[in-house]
Short mmCIF file of C-alpha atoms in Angstrom, two decimals:
data_model
loop_
_atom_site.label_atom_id
_atom_site.label_comp_id
_atom_site.label_asym_id
_atom_site.label_seq_id
_atom_site.Cartn_x
_atom_site.Cartn_y
_atom_site.Cartn_z
CA MET A 1 73.27 213.85 59.45
CA LEU A 2 74.97 216.86 57.81
CA ASN A 3 74.96 220.17 59.65
CA GLU A 4 72.30 222.44 58.09
CA GLU A 5 74.60 225.46 58.18
CA PHE A 6 77.22 223.47 56.29
CA CYS A 7 74.56 222.39 53.76
CA SER A 8 73.45 225.99 53.22
CA ARG A 9 77.04 227.07 52.59
CA MET A 10 77.59 224.30 50.06
CA ARG A 11 74.32 225.06 48.22
CA ALA A 12 75.37 228.68 47.90
CA LEU A 13 78.77 227.64 46.50
CA LEU A 14 77.70 224.85 44.17
CA GLY A 15 74.33 226.00 42.89
CA ASP A 16 72.77 223.49 40.50
CA THR A 17 75.52 220.91 41.10
CA ALA A 18 74.85 220.78 44.84
CA LYS A 19 72.40 217.90 44.41
CA ASP A 20 75.15 215.75 42.90
CA PHE A 21 77.50 216.73 45.72
CA PHE A 22 75.02 215.74 48.45
CA ALA A 23 74.12 212.53 46.60
CA SER A 24 77.75 211.40 46.99
CA TYR A 25 77.16 211.06 50.75
CA ASP A 26 74.74 208.21 50.04
CA SER A 27 77.43 206.23 48.20
CA PRO A 28 80.09 204.03 49.82
CA ARG A 29 83.40 205.81 50.20
CA HIS A 30 86.35 204.66 48.12
CA VAL A 31 89.38 203.06 49.76
CA ALA A 32 92.88 202.61 48.38
CA LEU A 33 96.41 201.52 49.14
CA ARG A 34 99.85 202.36 47.79
CA PHE A 35 102.54 199.81 47.12
CA ASN A 36 105.86 200.60 48.78
CA PRO A 37 108.35 200.89 45.88
CA ARG A 38 111.28 200.35 48.24
CA LYS A 39 110.07 196.80 48.83
CA THR A 40 108.06 195.93 45.74
CA GLU A 41 106.74 197.39 42.51
CA ASP A 42 103.86 194.94 42.30
CA LEU A 43 102.03 192.31 44.30
CA PRO A 44 100.86 189.74 41.74
CA GLY A 45 98.24 187.29 42.85
CA LEU A 46 96.70 189.33 45.66
CA PRO A 47 92.98 190.14 45.19
CA PHE A 48 93.09 193.48 47.00
CA PHE A 49 93.19 195.87 44.09
CA LEU A 50 90.54 196.82 41.56
CA HIS A 51 92.19 199.48 39.39
CA PRO A 52 94.83 202.22 39.69
CA VAL A 53 94.33 205.57 41.38
CA PRO A 54 94.98 207.74 38.29
CA TRP A 55 96.83 210.59 40.03
CA ALA A 56 99.20 208.52 42.20
CA ASP A 57 102.02 206.18 41.26
CA HIS A 58 101.61 202.77 42.96
CA GLY A 59 98.08 203.70 44.18
CA TYR A 60 95.25 201.16 43.80
CA TYR A 61 91.64 201.03 44.89
CA TYR A 62 90.80 197.88 46.82
CA ASP A 63 87.74 195.96 47.91
CA PRO A 64 87.24 196.81 51.62
CA VAL A 65 85.68 193.40 52.23
CA LEU A 66 89.14 191.86 51.78
CA ARG A 67 90.67 193.95 54.62
CA PRO A 68 94.29 194.16 53.43
CA GLY A 69 95.29 195.80 56.71
CA LEU A 70 95.04 192.37 58.31
CA HIS A 71 97.32 190.65 55.80
CA PRO A 72 100.93 189.91 56.88
CA TYR A 73 102.17 191.94 53.91
CA HIS A 74 100.85 195.02 55.70
CA ASP A 75 102.98 194.17 58.75
CA ALA A 76 105.95 193.78 56.41
CA GLY A 77 105.43 197.31 55.06
CA LEU A 78 104.65 196.36 51.48
CA TYR A 79 101.84 198.89 51.26
CA TYR A 80 100.16 201.78 53.06
CA LEU A 81 96.38 202.11 53.33
CA GLN A 82 95.51 205.67 52.25
CA GLU A 83 92.40 207.55 51.19
CA PRO A 84 92.80 208.07 47.41
CA SER A 85 92.34 211.85 47.31
CA ALA A 86 94.95 212.17 50.05
CA MET A 87 97.53 210.83 47.58
CA ALA A 88 97.20 213.99 45.45
CA PRO A 89 99.33 216.53 47.43
CA ALA A 90 102.49 214.39 47.53
CA ALA A 91 102.07 213.59 43.83
CA LEU A 92 101.81 217.33 43.07
CA LEU A 93 104.93 218.07 45.14
CA ASP A 94 106.79 215.60 42.90
CA PRO A 95 110.01 215.22 44.95
CA GLN A 96 113.13 214.04 43.16
CA PRO A 97 115.84 211.66 44.43
CA GLY A 98 118.64 213.54 46.18
CA GLU A 99 116.56 216.56 47.24
CA ARG A 100 115.86 217.99 50.69
CA VAL A 101 112.14 217.66 51.34
CA LEU A 102 109.97 218.72 54.30
CA ASP A 103 106.56 217.32 55.22
CA LEU A 104 105.58 219.90 57.81
CA CYS A 105 102.31 218.43 59.18
CA ALA A 106 103.12 214.80 58.57
CA ALA A 107 101.14 212.45 60.85
CA PRO A 108 100.03 209.74 60.46
CA GLY A 109 102.52 209.28 57.62
CA GLY A 110 100.63 208.58 54.41
CA LYS A 111 102.05 211.52 52.52
CA SER A 112 105.50 211.13 54.12
CA THR A 113 105.80 207.51 53.01
CA GLN A 114 104.59 208.50 49.53
CA LEU A 115 107.28 211.19 49.34
CA ALA A 116 109.94 208.80 50.65
CA GLY A 117 109.03 206.25 48.00
CA ALA A 118 109.41 208.82 45.24
CA MET A 119 112.84 209.84 46.58
CA GLU A 120 114.21 206.30 46.09
CA GLY A 121 116.31 206.37 49.25
CA ARG A 122 118.36 209.41 48.18
CA GLY A 123 118.35 212.86 49.72
CA LEU A 124 116.73 213.71 53.05
CA LEU A 125 113.06 213.73 54.01
CA VAL A 126 112.21 215.63 57.19
CA CYS A 127 108.81 214.61 58.59
CA ASN A 128 107.42 216.83 61.33
CA GLU A 129 104.40 216.54 63.60
CA ILE A 130 103.60 218.99 66.40
CA HIS A 131 101.55 216.55 68.55
CA PRO A 132 103.77 214.00 70.39
CA LYS A 133 101.39 211.01 70.22
CA ARG A 134 100.73 211.54 66.53
CA ALA A 135 104.47 211.95 65.99
CA GLN A 136 104.95 208.48 67.49
CA ILE A 137 102.42 207.04 65.03
CA LEU A 138 104.22 208.83 62.20
CA SER A 139 107.55 207.38 63.32
CA GLY A 140 106.04 203.88 63.47
CA ASN A 141 104.74 204.10 59.91
CA ILE A 142 108.10 205.34 58.61
CA GLU A 143 109.69 202.36 60.39
CA ARG A 144 107.18 199.83 59.03
CA LEU A 145 107.82 200.82 55.43
CA GLY A 146 111.58 200.65 55.93
CA PHE A 147 112.76 204.13 54.90
CA ALA A 148 116.24 205.07 56.11
CA ASN A 149 116.71 208.60 54.69
CA THR A 150 114.07 210.13 56.96
CA LEU A 151 114.22 212.38 60.00
CA VAL A 152 111.10 212.52 62.21
CA LEU A 153 110.71 215.63 64.37
CA ASN A 154 108.18 216.79 66.97
CA GLU A 155 108.40 220.56 66.60
CA THR A 156 106.35 223.70 66.02
CA PRO A 157 106.49 225.30 62.56
CA GLN A 158 107.94 228.45 64.13
CA ARG A 159 110.90 226.64 65.67
CA LEU A 160 111.56 224.74 62.47
CA ALA A 161 111.50 227.95 60.44
CA LYS A 162 114.26 229.33 62.65
CA SER A 163 116.31 226.13 62.29
CA PHE A 164 115.95 225.58 58.52
CA PRO A 165 115.75 228.98 56.77
CA GLY A 166 115.80 228.61 52.98
CA TRP A 167 117.12 225.04 53.25
CA PHE A 168 114.55 222.78 51.56
CA ASP A 169 114.02 222.13 47.86
CA ARG A 170 110.38 221.17 48.37
CA VAL A 171 107.90 221.61 51.21
CA LEU A 172 104.50 220.00 51.76
CA VAL A 173 101.96 221.70 54.06
CA ASP A 174 98.97 219.41 54.50
CA ALA A 175 97.44 221.83 56.96
CA PRO A 176 95.15 220.89 59.86
CA CYS A 177 91.68 221.96 58.79
CA SER A 178 87.95 221.78 59.56
CA GLY A 179 87.81 218.39 57.84
CA GLU A 180 84.72 218.93 55.71
CA GLY A 181 86.08 216.57 53.07
CA MET A 182 86.28 213.75 55.62
CA PHE A 183 82.66 213.79 56.86
CA ARG A 184 82.01 210.35 55.31
CA LYS A 185 85.19 208.93 56.79
CA GLU A 186 85.42 210.49 60.26
CA ALA A 187 82.34 211.14 62.39
CA ALA A 188 84.35 213.44 64.68
CA ALA A 189 84.92 215.86 61.80
CA LEU A 190 81.15 216.21 61.37
CA THR A 191 80.52 216.61 65.09
CA ASP A 192 83.20 219.26 65.58
CA TRP A 193 82.32 221.41 62.55
CA SER A 194 81.21 225.03 62.87
CA VAL A 195 81.74 228.29 61.00
CA GLU A 196 83.89 229.44 63.92
CA THR A 197 86.10 226.36 63.46
CA VAL A 198 86.50 227.22 59.78
CA ARG A 199 87.64 230.75 60.62
CA MET A 200 89.99 229.56 63.36
CA CYS A 201 91.55 227.00 61.01
CA ALA A 202 92.05 229.57 58.26
CA ALA A 203 93.98 231.89 60.59
CA ARG A 204 96.16 229.03 61.83
CA GLN A 205 96.75 227.73 58.30
CA LEU A 206 98.05 231.10 57.11
CA ASP A 207 100.51 231.22 60.01
CA ILE A 208 101.73 227.70 59.24
CA LEU A 209 102.06 228.47 55.53
CA LEU A 210 104.09 231.61 56.22
CA ASP A 211 106.46 229.61 58.44
CA ALA A 212 106.77 226.95 55.74
CA ALA A 213 107.59 229.58 53.12
CA ARG A 214 110.60 230.70 55.15
CA MET A 215 112.11 227.22 54.84
CA LEU A 216 111.95 226.90 51.04
CA ARG A 217 114.91 227.88 48.90
CA PRO A 218 114.45 230.32 45.99
CA GLY A 219 113.16 228.38 43.01
CA GLY A 220 111.71 225.64 45.21
CA ARG A 221 108.19 224.19 45.17
CA LEU A 222 105.66 224.32 48.02
CA VAL A 223 102.33 222.45 48.00
CA TYR A 224 99.56 223.59 50.34
CA SER A 225 96.64 221.21 50.84
CA THR A 226 93.59 220.64 53.03
CA CYS A 227 90.79 218.09 53.25
CA THR A 228 88.04 220.70 53.44
CA PHE A 229 85.70 222.49 51.03
CA ALA A 230 85.67 225.83 52.90
CA PRO A 231 86.89 228.66 50.61
CA GLU A 232 88.24 230.53 53.66
CA GLU A 233 90.70 227.68 54.29
CA ASN A 234 91.58 227.09 50.65
CA GLU A 235 91.55 229.87 48.04
CA GLY A 236 91.24 232.41 50.86
CA VAL A 237 94.43 231.28 52.60
CA ILE A 238 96.35 231.25 49.30
CA ALA A 239 95.13 234.76 48.41
CA ALA A 240 96.17 236.11 51.83
CA PHE A 241 99.53 234.33 51.59
CA LEU A 242 100.35 235.76 48.16
CA GLU A 243 99.65 239.27 49.45
CA LYS A 244 102.18 238.78 52.23
CA ARG A 245 104.73 236.89 50.10
CA PRO A 246 104.88 238.47 46.61
CA ASP A 247 107.97 236.36 45.88
CA TYR A 248 105.62 233.36 45.60
CA SER A 249 103.26 232.55 42.74
CA ILE A 250 100.82 229.78 41.84
CA GLU A 251 102.56 227.35 39.53
CA THR A 252 100.76 226.05 36.46
CA VAL A 253 100.56 222.26 36.72
CA GLU A 254 98.46 220.26 34.29
CA ASN A 255 96.25 217.64 35.88
CA PRO A 256 93.18 216.35 34.04
CA HIS A 257 91.74 214.59 37.08
CA PHE A 258 91.09 217.60 39.34
CA ALA A 259 88.68 220.54 39.10
CA PRO A 260 89.99 224.15 39.18
CA GLY A 261 89.87 226.48 42.16
CA HIS A 262 87.34 229.29 42.48
CA PRO A 263 88.73 232.85 42.76
CA GLU A 264 85.20 234.27 42.80
CA TRP A 265 84.42 232.55 46.11
CA VAL A 266 86.95 234.73 47.94
CA GLY A 267 87.24 237.74 45.63
CA GLY A 268 90.85 236.80 44.93
CA PRO A 269 93.09 236.99 41.86
CA GLY A 270 92.28 234.97 38.77
CA ASP A 271 95.38 232.81 39.23
CA LEU A 272 93.51 231.01 42.02
CA SER A 273 91.80 229.05 39.25
CA LYS A 274 95.15 227.23 38.86
CA THR A 275 94.66 225.64 42.29
CA PHE A 276 92.94 222.25 42.49
CA ARG A 277 89.74 220.96 44.02
CA LEU A 278 88.90 217.29 44.42
CA TRP A 279 85.15 216.77 44.70
CA PRO A 280 83.61 213.46 45.88
CA HIS A 281 80.89 213.66 43.19
CA LEU A 282 83.47 214.13 40.40
CA LEU A 283 86.09 211.48 41.24
CA ARG A 284 86.59 208.35 43.29
CA GLY A 285 87.79 209.93 46.53
CA GLU A 286 86.94 212.36 49.32
CA GLY A 287 87.16 216.16 49.28
CA HIS A 288 90.55 217.84 48.99
CA PHE A 289 92.16 221.13 47.95
CA ALA A 290 95.72 221.72 46.75
CA ALA A 291 97.79 224.64 45.51
CA VAL A 292 101.24 224.34 43.94
CA LEU A 293 103.38 227.38 44.80
CA LYS A 294 106.78 228.40 43.48
CA ARG A 295 109.26 230.75 45.12
CA ALA A 296 110.90 233.22 42.76
CA GLY A 297 114.62 232.92 42.02
CA ASP A 298 116.94 230.01 41.43
CA GLU A 299 119.56 230.31 44.14
CA GLU A 300 121.38 227.64 46.05
CA ALA A 301 119.81 226.48 49.29
CA ALA A 302 121.16 227.88 52.53
CA GLU A 303 123.98 226.00 54.23
CA LEU A 304 123.59 224.56 57.72
CA PRO A 305 126.16 222.92 60.02
CA SER A 306 126.42 219.21 59.27
CA LEU A 307 125.72 216.50 61.78
CA LYS A 308 128.94 215.25 63.35
CA PRO A 309 129.33 211.45 63.26
CA ILE A 310 130.44 209.35 66.18
CA PRO A 311 132.78 206.35 65.82
CA MET A 312 130.72 203.27 65.11
CA PRO A 313 130.41 201.39 68.44
CA LYS A 314 132.29 198.11 68.55
CA GLU A 315 129.14 196.29 69.76
CA PHE A 316 127.42 197.08 66.45
CA THR A 317 130.53 196.38 64.38
CA GLU A 318 130.80 192.90 65.90
CA PHE A 319 127.06 192.26 65.42
CA SER A 320 127.23 193.44 61.81
CA LYS A 321 130.16 191.20 60.89
CA VAL A 322 128.24 188.12 61.98
CA ASN A 323 124.68 188.99 60.94
CA LEU A 324 124.39 191.67 58.26
CA PRO A 325 125.15 192.37 54.61
CA ALA A 326 126.42 195.82 53.61
CA MET A 327 124.70 198.75 55.34
CA PRO A 328 123.56 201.99 53.70
CA GLU A 329 125.77 205.04 53.70
CA GLY A 330 125.04 207.21 56.71
CA ILE A 331 126.14 209.05 59.84
CA PRO A 332 126.32 207.01 63.09
CA LEU A 333 124.48 208.79 65.88
CA LEU A 334 123.65 207.91 69.49
CA PHE A 335 120.54 209.03 71.38
CA GLY A 336 121.15 207.65 74.85
CA GLN A 337 121.84 203.97 74.17
CA THR A 338 119.92 203.92 70.86
CA LEU A 339 122.11 203.81 67.76
CA TYR A 340 120.88 205.41 64.53
CA LEU A 341 122.27 205.76 61.06
CA ALA A 342 121.32 209.26 59.91
CA ALA A 343 121.07 210.02 56.21
CA PRO A 344 124.02 211.77 54.53
CA GLY A 345 123.42 215.50 54.55
CA THR A 346 121.49 215.51 57.83
CA PRO A 347 122.14 218.84 59.57
CA GLU A 348 123.04 219.37 63.21
CA LEU A 349 120.06 218.40 65.41
CA GLN A 350 121.01 220.21 68.60
CA GLY A 351 117.95 221.74 70.27
CA LEU A 352 115.37 219.88 68.14
CA ARG A 353 112.90 217.30 69.46
CA VAL A 354 113.90 214.22 67.47
CA MET A 355 111.61 211.17 67.29
CA ARG A 356 113.59 209.20 64.70
CA ALA A 357 117.03 210.25 63.45
CA GLY A 358 117.15 208.01 60.39
CA LEU A 359 117.44 204.23 60.42
CA GLU A 360 117.29 202.84 63.96
CA LEU A 361 119.98 200.19 64.22
CA GLY A 362 119.39 199.04 67.79
CA GLN A 363 120.32 199.28 71.45
CA LEU A 364 123.75 199.15 73.05
CA ARG A 365 123.61 196.78 75.99
CA LYS A 366 126.40 195.77 78.36
CA GLY A 367 128.98 194.26 76.02
CA ARG A 368 126.43 193.37 73.31
CA PHE A 369 124.12 194.80 70.68
CA GLU A 370 120.35 194.22 70.32
CA PRO A 371 119.05 194.99 66.82
CA ALA A 372 116.02 197.23 66.32
CA HIS A 373 112.75 196.25 64.69
CA GLY A 374 113.31 199.09 62.22
CA LEU A 375 116.57 197.50 61.08
CA ALA A 376 114.75 194.23 60.38
CA LEU A 377 112.13 196.00 58.27
CA TRP A 378 114.86 197.81 56.30
CA LEU A 379 116.82 194.62 55.61
CA LYS A 380 116.09 192.32 52.68
CA GLU A 381 118.38 189.54 53.91
CA ALA A 382 120.60 188.56 56.85
CA ALA A 383 123.02 185.77 57.67
CA ASN A 384 120.18 183.78 59.25
CA THR A 385 116.82 184.13 57.50
CA LEU A 386 113.58 182.16 57.87
CA SER A 387 110.82 182.80 55.32
CA TYR A 388 107.31 181.38 55.56
CA PRO A 389 104.24 181.59 53.29
CA ALA A 390 101.72 184.30 54.10
CA ASP A 391 98.99 181.79 54.97
CA SER A 392 101.25 179.62 57.12
CA ASP A 393 100.77 178.80 60.76
CA GLU A 394 104.33 180.02 61.42
CA VAL A 395 103.59 183.57 60.24
CA SER A 396 100.43 183.70 62.33
CA ARG A 397 102.27 182.44 65.39
CA TYR A 398 105.13 184.87 64.88
CA LEU A 399 102.80 187.89 64.62
CA HIS A 400 101.09 186.74 67.83
CA GLY A 401 104.45 186.74 69.64
CA GLU A 402 104.88 182.96 69.92
CA THR A 403 108.12 180.97 69.64
CA LEU A 404 108.89 178.84 66.60
CA PRO A 405 111.00 175.71 66.07
CA THR A 406 114.30 176.33 64.25
CA ASP A 407 117.77 175.03 63.59
CA CYS A 408 119.11 178.61 63.38
CA LYS A 409 121.33 179.91 66.12
CA GLY A 410 121.55 183.57 67.10
CA TRP A 411 119.76 186.53 65.55
CA THR A 412 117.46 185.49 62.71
CA LEU A 413 115.44 187.59 60.26
CA VAL A 414 111.86 186.31 60.01
CA GLN A 415 110.12 186.89 56.67
CA VAL A 416 106.80 186.34 54.93
CA ASP A 417 107.30 185.21 51.32
CA GLY A 418 110.75 186.80 51.35
CA TYR A 419 109.62 190.12 52.89
CA SER A 420 111.01 190.95 56.33
CA LEU A 421 108.73 191.00 59.38
CA GLY A 422 111.12 191.21 62.34
CA TRP A 423 113.71 189.46 64.48
CA GLY A 424 113.90 186.19 66.33
CA LYS A 425 116.80 184.63 68.20
CA GLY A 426 117.51 180.94 67.88
CA ALA A 427 118.89 178.65 70.59
CA ALA A 428 118.38 174.99 71.49
CA GLY A 429 115.96 174.41 68.60
CA ILE A 430 113.67 177.32 69.56
CA LEU A 431 113.33 180.75 67.95
CA LYS A 432 112.60 183.26 70.67
CA ASN A 433 110.19 185.88 69.36
CA HIS A 434 111.45 189.47 69.25
CA TYR A 435 108.46 190.95 67.41
CA PRO A 436 107.60 194.17 69.36
CA LYS A 437 104.94 193.56 71.98
CA GLY A 438 103.01 196.67 71.00
CA LEU A 439 102.59 195.34 67.46
CA ARG A 440 101.60 191.77 68.28
CA ARG A 441 98.18 190.53 67.28
CA VAL A 442 95.76 189.59 70.00
#
């Protein structure tokens, strides 16, 4: 099934080891998930996991026969299904709590949610995706895992570079690529591949990387990654970037799990050997490339105008007094009738296409407040809470959008084994289902 031109290129690159590389295509691909540390450090008793992914905190391989994506814990945001090699770039970026972090090409959200988990709810994570539909998927995954200190944007790298010059402590560029490393996973990547696509991607990747570099503060860390084997898109892009930005260098990071880069494939500097390649015949994952870059200097990040808060609407204040425990620190913000709580330190958003401005609290209606699904998934308790076992009929009915019997009155947080799933509203012995229609099981 592999394109013969692709096979010829790989034989020329790999030589005697090419046979092992091609043999990996006859093996089942490896699948993994990451626990969401905001909600749980462990899930004892579930049979999903086999053993840890060695380069990613909270990452575990699982048996695909068990289909953990269908378990209610997935709906509750306790884990994210993610290809194991794709966990490497966020791990290499190594964000710290309290920092300003940018995931520039963020959809569908695997790396963003991994970064958010490492940040422990402190600092600001800006997640950007240029394609509107993919940005909606990204926003939904941020919501499902319950992260509040996130800002989801739908912008071009060029516009972001003008808005955030020298502002971020760390930047991740998981660049769109020819997808050679995903041939086992995605048939479309195999169908669409050509040498011309490789060259087009390499030119676009360099432009994206140069825009990303403008947004990193001196002394900050930038990780560039792809899911392709093509040297033009990997070592070649890094070599061209370093020529244009001599204030950047490849940072030495020890990692025993990954193979080194190949300077000789692009005629580049020897430091390219400090980049990383993830080969499907050498580890339990698909193909990936990553380079850890450092900007020279150690200066303070640039200052930007801060987001101006609005007074908290009385509709939410009244709702909160009756239904909620303490809320996180944040900046109240209205988009139309949608109320958000933006993370402290969020800059002014004027002129930016915003998909999610932090934690969505809910909608202002005439004289009342309707809580958002995202608020439910962030909460760990509420004044009224109903929790059911994962294998119960009640959980199944709730996820299908059905009503449930209850003695609760008013807004009620529905949970599975103590983990929040969404809202219901009790009256006259019935819990009306407020699980979003687009998420309901059929």
